[in-house]
């Protein structure tokens, strides 16, 4: 009788757990955030038993969450740093990168600015403070207002590495906390220059040709555009079960259409 | 045709992986980059596939290196991490009052500690330090006595049990389990004895709550059954919002049988027979992180206060610091200044910073510290104390020049 009751109780527990929604927790880059939000929404619509929560915070926060085991997927707009990989491995977590999209970091100026293109050297010189007037790069005689991202941003880290070759941004640069804030500042400031993920590019600003290449789907996908980067979702080891199903969906033709609808470059 | 192409790519990736694994000790990242780029140029790999291979290779190589490192040392050594530091010091002190004195001293401190992993949830830590005697507040050796040999003492020895990510239980002679933003109440050399329970909860991405609880055995006597003990409860919260950091905690200290007890290392400034030690304390630190590469990467203010409920004597300290948050290497620097005021019976006179008026209470004064990194793990520190007794106004100036070598 006692055994029967035990079996019944175990059976009830197992049965009740079967009704609980499976959860996937995603944390990290604000650049990858719109991709994660949209794909999660669509995935949950067709898989009602799965609950996906999506949070931002930045690539560093995502990496920390992966290392501490508090998320299933870490969104990163840059590859994990050596230190982050070491910390993860030390805790028995093996980060597995999944490239879910490509992104070009567009260099943008105000609509009133007639400049159409810029060299990599001039771009670096503007951001490091060696050039501070538009006339020095073929523009009108006006001081350059430099807009950058805060140092915790993955977009900043990618721009700093790809465009500035890790040089220090001039100390008087206006630091903004998001792509939208950079866009807004450049729209409102006639002599401003900024950089944003391609997904945020619209007609309110002019995107510059960099080193003779305009940021387009093809030039970003081939990395011909010099400031292009992959966007990642990291998991702990090979994903399994619903986690694998979700990531397969993000990388599928259908998922990549959603990626492209957000202005990023699909990889499918 | 498509299947042939996929199979070809799989074979190429497998070959790359094998080459990297077999030649891992000699191959470098640059060579892998060139190899993969050539495959991209030939149209065999797409840029995205190439990037994936590079990212996975980097992680794989790091994993292999970690395994090789751990395989290369004995099992017992893999479980033990050693750390230590040597500090050399010149100290000038000028004390007035009843027994005026000017001293120039050369001093040094050596500490060596280890953390041994017993299992996934349990660790044992122990450390040894120099000292002229068993003074809990000093690990200094003064250079003296015709090059005599000097003593090494057990500095701490504890076991820490971590049943969950958010909880740890510590027993033994331990590093101070309480958080304090300054050394107003606790000299940093003190390693309390007893037990502690530390709880840490992540409220959300930005906020952490913690609760430090401790039971300290202050003394033991074969002739007295009423040995003094101390219970401590310290709830606190830590917040990080963008570049801003804030940490604060309130602390209740409640002693038992400590009234009138003559402690071994008392500085002699308390009226011990008159008061119980039921003290309320609070501390806070607010910091702002700026550009790490800028001139001033960090700036912060901090403060701490205490009130002995029985004597109603208060004490407080407030200060500020700018520079690097931590000084670790060449070019790092930090400037810190503080003012303290600690009335005679506000706190137990065995525990405050021993460099501030000999660690006594009934003290007020300023402290300024400039720390500079000379090279990796080598730090120069200039520390100046200008302290005075609150009641009789006697003064003491101390100037310390330290060079610390951490390993």
XYZ file of C-alpha atoms in Angstrom:
675
model
C 0.000 0.000 0.000
C 2.825 2.318 0.981
C 4.607 1.582 -2.297
C 1.439 2.204 -4.243
C 0.984 5.592 -2.604
C 4.602 6.468 -3.338
C 4.180 5.559 -7.006
C 0.999 7.605 -7.155
C 2.710 10.637 -5.629
C 5.686 10.362 -7.989
C 3.274 9.950 -10.882
C 1.381 13.093 -9.859
C 4.590 15.086 -9.552
C 5.844 13.925 -12.951
C 2.468 14.597 -14.532
C 2.190 18.068 -13.031
C 5.728 18.949 -14.090
C 4.793 17.963 -17.628
C 2.294 20.812 -17.714
C 4.831 23.412 -16.637
C 6.028 25.577 -19.528
C 9.659 25.047 -20.509
C 11.594 28.256 -20.022
C 14.427 29.764 -22.011
C 16.133 32.799 -20.556
C 17.968 35.158 -22.914
C 20.106 38.064 -21.670
C 22.679 40.384 -23.220
C 23.435 42.769 -26.062
C 21.009 45.566 -26.799
C 22.016 45.274 -30.471
C 20.898 41.630 -30.610
C 17.849 42.392 -28.434
C 15.395 43.126 -31.310
C 16.385 39.873 -33.021
C 15.887 37.897 -29.823
C 12.574 39.594 -29.036
C 11.032 39.096 -32.460
C 12.205 35.514 -32.983
C 11.195 34.571 -29.429
C 7.725 36.013 -29.970
C 7.184 34.127 -33.218
C 8.679 30.926 -31.812
C 6.386 31.026 -28.770
C 3.371 31.562 -31.033
C 4.045 28.276 -32.770
C 5.323 26.503 -29.617
C 2.875 27.429 -26.837
C 4.555 25.171 -24.246
C 7.734 27.240 -24.277
C 8.245 30.462 -22.349
C 11.116 32.650 -23.570
C 12.134 35.679 -21.540
C 14.384 38.204 -23.251
C 16.436 40.861 -21.469
C 19.074 43.406 -22.513
C 21.802 44.925 -20.400
C 24.691 44.667 -22.843
C 27.073 42.007 -24.105
C 29.106 42.017 -20.878
C 25.985 41.349 -18.815
C 25.085 38.473 -21.135
C 28.563 36.983 -20.819
C 28.404 37.261 -17.025
C 25.002 35.586 -16.969
C 26.313 32.725 -19.118
C 29.321 32.282 -16.826
C 27.138 32.334 -13.706
C 24.645 29.942 -15.272
C 21.729 32.374 -14.904
C 20.776 32.401 -18.582
C 20.353 29.825 -21.338
C 21.438 32.143 -24.136
C 23.836 35.097 -23.908
C 23.360 37.660 -26.673
C 26.638 39.288 -27.691
C 27.453 41.823 -30.383
C 31.101 40.760 -30.150
C 32.922 37.481 -29.581
C 33.499 36.575 -25.944
C 36.674 38.051 -24.491
C 39.559 35.810 -23.433
C 38.844 36.572 -19.782
C 35.181 35.657 -20.176
C 36.068 32.372 -21.903
C 38.577 31.557 -19.154
C 36.016 32.299 -16.441
C 33.422 30.156 -18.182
C 35.788 27.212 -18.665
C 36.890 27.479 -15.034
C 33.254 27.023 -14.022
C 32.779 24.053 -16.307
C 30.845 26.042 -18.912
C 31.950 25.682 -22.524
C 30.657 28.649 -24.520
C 29.280 27.640 -27.907
C 28.943 30.534 -30.377
C 25.997 30.711 -32.767
C 26.208 33.491 -35.343
C 22.624 34.598 -35.896
C 23.149 37.674 -38.060
C 25.716 40.030 -39.484
C 25.680 43.712 -38.684
C 27.428 46.663 -40.196
C 28.189 49.603 -37.963
C 27.098 52.554 -40.055
C 28.930 55.846 -39.636
C 26.274 58.546 -39.746
C 26.202 62.323 -40.054
C 23.446 64.910 -39.967
C 21.299 65.320 -43.084
C 22.676 68.836 -43.574
C 26.232 67.510 -43.897
C 27.375 67.202 -47.530
C 30.134 64.717 -46.792
C 29.495 61.410 -48.544
C 32.528 59.293 -47.749
C 35.415 59.010 -45.359
C 38.624 57.023 -45.102
C 39.371 54.690 -42.196
C 42.312 56.883 -41.170
C 40.208 60.062 -41.119
C 37.450 58.317 -39.193
C 39.959 57.185 -36.586
C 41.501 60.677 -36.450
C 38.081 62.248 -35.847
C 37.282 59.900 -32.989
C 40.693 60.203 -31.351
C 40.697 64.007 -31.612
C 43.451 64.460 -34.209
C 40.864 65.956 -36.582
C 38.264 68.277 -35.135
C 36.979 70.318 -38.101
C 34.912 69.038 -41.024
C 37.066 71.089 -43.443
C 39.981 68.717 -42.722
C 38.100 65.838 -44.354
C 36.548 67.766 -47.227
C 33.521 69.182 -45.463
C 32.505 72.696 -44.477
C 34.402 74.801 -41.943
C 32.706 73.674 -38.755
C 33.747 71.894 -35.594
C 32.960 68.186 -35.413
C 30.689 66.991 -32.629
C 31.758 63.408 -31.897
C 29.084 61.051 -30.602
C 30.083 57.651 -29.247
C 28.655 54.822 -27.157
C 29.459 54.175 -23.512
C 32.280 51.718 -22.899
C 30.011 48.906 -21.646
C 28.384 48.672 -25.074
C 29.247 45.840 -27.446
C 28.786 48.266 -30.353
C 31.425 50.520 -28.797
C 33.815 47.597 -28.374
C 33.322 46.467 -31.982
C 33.725 50.024 -33.330
C 36.737 50.597 -31.097
C 38.427 47.466 -32.401
C 37.401 47.603 -36.070
C 37.492 51.359 -36.747
C 39.734 52.835 -34.072
C 42.162 49.922 -33.759
C 41.680 50.131 -29.984
C 42.690 53.815 -29.796
C 41.095 55.947 -27.080
C 38.038 58.039 -27.975
C 38.524 61.780 -27.449
C 37.479 62.729 -23.910
C 34.952 65.385 -25.012
C 32.922 62.913 -27.097
C 29.228 62.767 -26.242
C 28.589 59.280 -24.856
C 25.177 57.762 -25.431
C 23.692 54.632 -23.909
C 21.943 53.192 -26.977
C 21.875 53.117 -30.772
C 18.635 55.115 -30.707
C 20.182 57.806 -28.516
C 23.145 58.152 -30.911
C 20.769 58.398 -33.876
C 18.670 61.013 -32.114
C 21.725 63.098 -31.193
C 23.040 63.060 -34.786
C 19.599 63.981 -36.126
C 19.413 66.977 -33.790
C 23.054 68.136 -34.063
C 24.076 69.567 -37.481
C 27.827 68.932 -37.107
C 27.638 65.582 -35.361
C 29.122 62.249 -36.388
C 28.061 58.986 -34.788
C 27.912 55.252 -35.368
C 24.979 52.874 -35.104
C 24.104 49.284 -35.918
C 22.687 48.957 -39.448
C 19.413 47.827 -37.981
C 18.858 51.312 -36.653
C 19.729 53.118 -39.886
C 16.949 55.188 -41.431
C 16.478 58.228 -43.656
C 16.836 60.735 -40.834
C 20.645 60.680 -41.182
C 23.253 60.152 -43.910
C 25.355 56.988 -43.750
C 28.916 57.491 -45.014
C 30.838 55.363 -47.456
C 33.830 54.073 -45.476
C 37.039 53.253 -47.337
C 35.072 53.264 -50.585
C 32.436 50.801 -49.379
C 28.834 51.537 -48.435
C 27.278 49.340 -45.738
C 24.909 47.018 -47.613
C 23.789 43.432 -47.116
C 26.401 42.107 -49.538
C 29.323 44.206 -48.303
C 28.574 43.358 -44.682
C 28.088 39.644 -45.338
C 31.418 39.441 -47.158
C 33.028 41.744 -44.574
C 34.063 43.991 -47.467
C 32.589 46.856 -45.465
C 35.351 47.431 -42.909
C 33.117 47.954 -39.872
C 31.037 44.813 -40.035
C 30.635 42.183 -37.369
C 28.811 38.982 -36.567
C 26.088 38.949 -33.901
C 26.084 36.007 -31.549
C 23.917 33.916 -29.309
C 26.107 31.871 -26.944
C 24.987 28.683 -25.203
C 26.674 26.398 -22.694
C 27.856 23.616 -24.985
C 25.791 22.185 -27.804
C 22.158 23.204 -27.332
C 19.631 20.452 -26.789
C 15.872 20.058 -26.726
C 13.825 23.219 -27.026
C 16.927 25.396 -26.836
C 18.268 23.741 -30.001
C 14.847 24.014 -31.612
C 14.745 27.757 -30.926
C 18.278 28.380 -32.225
C 17.585 26.286 -35.323
C 14.540 28.470 -35.862
C 16.566 31.691 -35.522
C 19.046 30.396 -38.114
C 16.342 29.059 -40.447
C 15.141 30.871 -43.558
C 12.021 31.924 -41.680
C 14.000 33.198 -38.685
C 16.468 35.036 -40.872
C 13.587 36.852 -42.591
C 12.716 38.233 -39.172
C 16.396 39.160 -38.680
C 16.373 41.076 -41.953
C 13.090 42.770 -41.073
C 15.006 44.412 -38.217
C 17.597 45.840 -40.595
C 20.324 43.284 -39.975
C 21.949 41.046 -42.548
C 20.698 37.470 -42.570
C 23.090 34.556 -42.835
C 20.757 31.953 -44.356
C 25.666 18.747 -55.848
C 24.585 20.563 -52.703
C 25.240 17.453 -50.603
C 28.699 17.131 -52.140
C 29.489 20.737 -51.219
C 28.280 20.277 -47.638
C 30.266 17.051 -47.279
C 33.322 18.845 -48.639
C 32.931 21.629 -46.084
C 32.489 19.163 -43.245
C 35.659 17.328 -44.274
C 37.594 20.603 -44.483
C 36.363 21.717 -41.051
C 37.281 18.322 -39.591
C 40.751 18.540 -41.138
C 41.236 22.033 -39.692
C 40.092 20.832 -36.264
C 42.480 17.843 -36.397
C 45.408 20.004 -37.486
C 44.709 22.441 -34.674
C 44.357 19.700 -32.071
C 47.468 17.795 -33.122
C 49.616 20.886 -33.480
C 47.926 22.941 -30.793
C 51.091 23.687 -28.795
C 52.904 25.069 -31.838
C 50.157 26.508 -34.036
C 49.112 30.094 -33.368
C 45.946 32.054 -33.964
C 47.462 34.018 -36.829
C 48.206 30.829 -38.781
C 44.644 29.583 -38.319
C 43.320 32.965 -39.475
C 45.393 32.778 -42.666
C 44.325 29.207 -43.361
C 40.645 29.980 -42.897
C 40.861 33.205 -44.918
C 42.345 31.288 -47.854
C 39.379 28.931 -47.765
C 37.061 31.954 -47.780
C 38.945 33.491 -50.713
C 38.556 30.250 -52.648
C 34.830 30.264 -51.950
C 34.954 27.023 -49.977
C 33.828 28.630 -46.751
C 31.453 31.564 -46.346
C 32.661 34.447 -44.116
C 30.102 33.425 -41.487
C 31.290 29.811 -41.501
C 34.882 31.023 -41.283
C 34.077 33.231 -38.322
C 32.311 30.366 -36.573
C 35.353 28.128 -37.063
C 37.664 30.825 -35.682
C 35.454 31.463 -32.642
C 35.068 27.766 -31.862
C 38.775 27.167 -32.393
C 39.659 29.910 -29.935
C 37.425 28.399 -27.260
C 38.615 24.875 -28.069
C 42.279 25.828 -27.817
C 41.674 27.573 -24.492
C 39.900 24.485 -23.206
C 42.796 22.288 -24.328
C 45.329 24.589 -22.678
C 43.328 24.542 -19.441
C 43.228 20.747 -19.546
C 46.958 20.478 -20.293
C 47.738 22.847 -17.425
C 45.650 20.864 -15.013
C 46.991 17.515 -16.260
C 50.539 18.819 -15.843
C 50.345 19.218 -12.076
C 49.577 16.713 -9.339
C 45.970 16.344 -8.218
C 46.624 17.828 -4.780
C 48.268 20.895 -6.358
C 45.267 21.449 -8.636
C 43.133 21.840 -5.531
C 45.290 24.484 -3.859
C 45.749 28.109 -4.856
C 48.546 30.066 -3.192
C 48.798 33.821 -2.826
C 50.809 36.248 -0.799
C 52.511 39.587 -0.556
C 55.577 41.269 0.839
C 55.426 44.869 2.043
C 58.458 46.974 2.898
C 57.835 50.150 4.855
C 59.546 53.268 6.115
C 57.559 54.825 8.950
C 57.982 58.219 10.604
C 55.937 58.979 13.692
C 55.806 62.030 15.920
C 53.666 61.721 19.028
C 53.180 64.475 21.609
C 51.336 64.341 24.937
C 52.670 62.914 28.186
C 55.317 60.794 26.511
C 56.462 62.679 23.363
C 58.362 60.580 20.872
C 59.808 60.779 17.357
C 60.592 57.496 15.623
C 61.966 56.391 12.288
C 61.385 52.734 11.589
C 61.971 50.253 8.833
C 59.295 47.566 8.816
C 58.233 44.655 6.718
C 55.326 42.304 6.383
C 55.142 38.940 4.687
C 51.912 37.058 4.179
C 51.362 33.722 2.521
C 47.939 32.153 2.178
C 46.298 29.207 0.490
C 42.809 28.144 -0.449
C 42.341 24.407 -0.772
C 39.297 22.981 -2.514
C 38.009 20.025 -0.492
C 35.097 19.371 -2.838
C 32.730 21.388 -5.014
C 30.994 22.875 -1.981
C 33.727 23.070 0.614
C 37.010 24.930 0.836
C 39.641 25.379 3.503
C 41.697 28.561 3.699
C 44.749 29.216 5.774
C 47.452 31.829 5.933
C 50.599 32.788 7.763
C 51.948 36.252 8.471
C 54.844 37.925 10.166
C 54.415 39.728 13.465
C 56.378 40.869 16.480
C 53.829 39.162 18.699
C 50.334 37.773 18.342
C 48.764 41.275 18.128
C 45.632 40.753 15.980
C 46.009 44.230 14.496
C 49.575 44.101 13.268
C 51.584 41.857 10.982
C 54.546 44.260 10.889
C 58.103 43.367 11.804
C 60.328 46.250 12.846
C 63.901 45.929 11.582
C 65.915 45.690 14.827
C 67.847 43.493 17.304
C 71.023 42.775 15.357
C 69.339 40.877 12.505
C 67.505 38.506 14.836
C 65.262 35.836 13.349
C 61.617 36.806 13.398
C 58.354 35.042 13.989
C 55.642 33.741 11.692
C 52.112 33.381 13.070
C 48.948 31.636 11.942
C 46.974 34.520 10.456
C 43.777 32.654 9.596
C 42.460 29.128 9.172
C 38.869 28.468 8.259
C 36.525 26.088 6.508
C 33.909 27.495 4.160
C 30.838 25.517 3.141
C 28.929 26.755 0.098
C 25.757 24.667 -0.232
C 24.206 27.142 -2.700
C 25.468 29.957 -4.932
C 23.805 32.391 -2.551
C 24.913 31.030 0.825
C 28.173 30.266 2.598
C 28.946 29.158 6.130
C 32.394 29.883 7.533
C 33.915 28.532 10.713
C 37.313 29.111 12.311
C 39.637 32.098 12.262
C 38.482 33.846 9.142
C 38.926 36.891 6.951
C 36.467 39.466 8.253
C 33.089 38.347 6.871
C 31.559 41.807 7.381
C 31.520 44.559 4.777
C 32.893 47.904 5.904
C 33.792 50.853 3.665
C 36.669 51.908 5.958
C 38.857 50.792 8.855
C 37.086 53.000 11.398
C 35.810 49.959 13.325
C 37.861 47.042 12.040
C 41.591 47.083 11.354
C 42.147 45.223 8.080
C 44.623 42.859 9.789
C 41.983 41.487 12.163
C 40.764 37.999 11.310
C 37.875 37.261 13.671
C 37.281 33.856 15.259
C 33.933 32.088 15.406
C 31.362 31.375 12.732
C 29.627 33.335 9.983
C 26.711 32.868 7.629
C 26.779 35.039 4.513
C 23.767 35.221 2.208
C 23.786 36.922 -1.204
C 20.704 37.255 -3.390
C 20.578 38.722 -6.912
C 17.368 40.756 -6.826
C 17.736 41.605 -10.511
C 20.513 42.427 -12.979
C 21.325 45.655 -11.154
C 20.647 44.937 -7.500
C 22.123 42.438 -5.074
C 21.017 42.047 -1.481
C 23.218 40.503 1.179
C 22.971 39.535 4.815
C 26.129 38.846 6.799
C 25.617 37.170 10.154
C 28.397 36.308 12.550
C 29.112 34.945 15.982
C 32.555 35.947 17.211
C 34.306 34.522 20.257
C 36.163 37.500 21.704
C 38.001 35.647 24.464
C 38.068 32.477 26.538
C 39.197 31.987 30.101
C 39.671 28.861 32.172
C 38.789 30.792 35.325
C 35.700 32.548 34.008
C 32.603 30.943 32.541
C 31.280 34.240 31.220
C 33.539 34.714 28.236
C 32.757 37.661 25.991
C 31.159 36.919 22.644
C 29.655 39.023 19.871
C 26.664 38.542 17.577
C 26.590 40.548 14.370
C 23.748 41.062 11.889
C 24.474 43.027 8.750
C 21.833 43.427 6.027
C 22.898 45.379 2.969
C 22.326 46.083 -0.676
C 24.556 46.653 -3.679
C 23.412 48.418 -6.849
C 24.999 48.991 -10.227
C 23.197 51.316 -12.627
C 25.154 52.171 -15.769
C 28.397 53.688 -14.525
C 27.130 54.237 -11.003
C 27.821 51.835 -8.128
C 26.295 52.023 -4.674
C 26.699 49.762 -1.680
C 25.305 50.199 1.770
C 24.771 48.129 4.900
C 23.521 48.555 8.430
C 25.075 46.524 11.237
C 23.985 45.520 14.708
C 26.789 44.459 17.047
C 25.598 42.849 20.288
C 28.161 41.561 22.778
C 27.577 39.205 25.633
C 29.567 39.332 28.900
C 31.920 41.970 27.479
C 31.046 44.697 29.980
C 34.031 45.218 32.241
C 36.086 42.542 30.501
C 39.791 43.423 30.182
C 40.716 42.401 26.634
C 44.246 41.295 25.819
C 44.820 43.813 23.035
C 42.855 46.777 24.346
C 44.345 50.172 23.475
C 43.223 51.316 26.905
C 40.892 54.101 25.888
C 37.464 52.557 26.764
C 35.792 52.889 30.167
C 35.160 49.151 30.108
C 33.414 48.694 33.412
C 30.708 51.201 32.634
C 29.087 50.148 29.396
C 27.777 47.261 27.365
C 28.741 47.018 23.708
C 25.462 47.154 21.853
C 26.392 49.180 18.800
C 24.517 50.225 15.689
C 26.671 50.943 12.667
C 26.071 51.865 9.071
C 28.248 52.334 6.039
C 27.857 53.354 2.422
C 29.985 53.786 -0.653
C 28.995 55.550 -3.858
C 31.243 55.302 -6.891
C 31.212 56.400 -10.499
C 33.178 54.605 -13.213
C 34.436 56.773 -16.052
C 36.455 55.900 -19.134
C 38.964 53.198 -18.106
C 41.606 54.782 -20.312
C 40.915 58.323 -19.088
C 42.852 60.283 -16.499
C 40.313 59.598 -13.773
C 38.668 56.202 -14.327
C 36.838 56.189 -10.995
C 35.649 58.566 -8.295
C 33.802 57.720 -5.144
C 32.723 58.823 -1.704
C 32.299 56.645 1.346
C 31.277 56.939 4.949
C 30.686 54.947 8.082
C 29.096 55.673 11.443
C 28.634 53.929 14.771
C 26.627 54.564 17.917
C 27.013 52.672 21.182
C 23.432 52.525 22.401
C 24.496 52.106 26.048
C 27.068 54.900 26.306
C 25.445 56.994 23.546
C 28.944 57.768 22.257
C 29.047 58.155 18.464
C 31.780 57.764 15.890
C 31.940 58.442 12.181
C 34.237 58.569 9.186
C 33.732 60.050 5.747
C 36.047 60.234 2.785
C 36.529 60.332 -0.958
C 38.759 58.669 -3.503
C 39.646 59.260 -7.138
C 41.827 57.489 -9.666
C 41.722 53.821 -10.529
C 39.294 51.689 -8.592
C 42.104 49.263 -7.818
C 45.821 49.837 -8.208
C 47.360 46.802 -9.877
C 49.924 47.806 -12.460
C 52.100 50.592 -13.833
C 50.141 53.759 -14.456
C 47.330 52.897 -12.034
C 46.854 55.373 -9.208
C 44.428 56.255 -6.470
C 44.195 59.180 -4.078
C 42.075 58.706 -0.981
C 41.336 61.010 1.917
C 39.191 60.590 5.003
C 38.281 62.205 8.303
C 37.406 60.146 11.378
C 35.907 60.953 14.756
C 35.528 58.125 17.268
C 34.434 58.909 20.812
C 35.884 57.065 23.775
C 33.121 54.501 24.330
C 31.596 54.425 20.873
C 33.373 51.200 19.906
C 35.624 48.504 21.377
C 39.196 49.823 21.527
C 40.743 46.500 20.458
C 39.529 46.655 16.874
C 39.991 50.025 15.049
C 42.857 50.723 12.616
C 46.034 50.425 14.684
C 47.798 53.200 12.732
C 45.192 55.770 13.775
C 46.227 56.856 17.257
C 47.472 53.375 18.142
C 44.097 51.861 17.384
C 42.479 53.587 20.350
C 39.107 55.292 20.511
C 38.806 58.938 21.668
C 40.437 59.955 18.388
C 39.796 62.368 15.567
C 41.846 63.254 12.535
C 42.679 63.035 8.867
C 44.229 60.349 6.715
C 45.464 60.714 3.147
C 46.778 57.899 0.944
C 48.324 58.044 -2.518
C 48.823 54.682 -4.217
C 50.678 54.253 -7.496
C 51.397 51.158 -9.546
C 55.109 50.834 -10.295
C 54.795 47.686 -12.404
C 52.560 44.630 -12.481
C 51.613 43.775 -8.866
C 54.117 46.244 -7.388
C 52.539 49.197 -5.626
C 53.975 52.295 -3.993
C 51.844 53.762 -1.231
C 52.275 57.038 0.680
C 50.041 57.173 3.755
C 49.786 60.138 6.099
C 47.852 60.201 9.375
C 47.224 63.370 11.390
C 45.394 62.165 14.495
C 44.583 63.727 17.849
C 42.942 62.661 21.087
C 39.468 64.188 21.352
C 39.657 64.836 25.091
C 43.177 66.083 25.780
C 44.149 67.222 22.273
C 47.459 65.323 22.132
C 48.532 64.825 18.513
C 50.283 62.219 16.440
C 51.620 62.408 12.900
C 52.483 59.226 11.038
C 53.934 59.046 7.557
C 54.389 55.675 5.878
C 56.117 54.878 2.595
C 55.224 51.350 1.487
C 56.228 49.240 -1.467
C 54.066 46.127 -1.771
C 54.857 43.134 -3.945
C 51.880 40.855 -4.561
C 52.186 37.340 -5.897
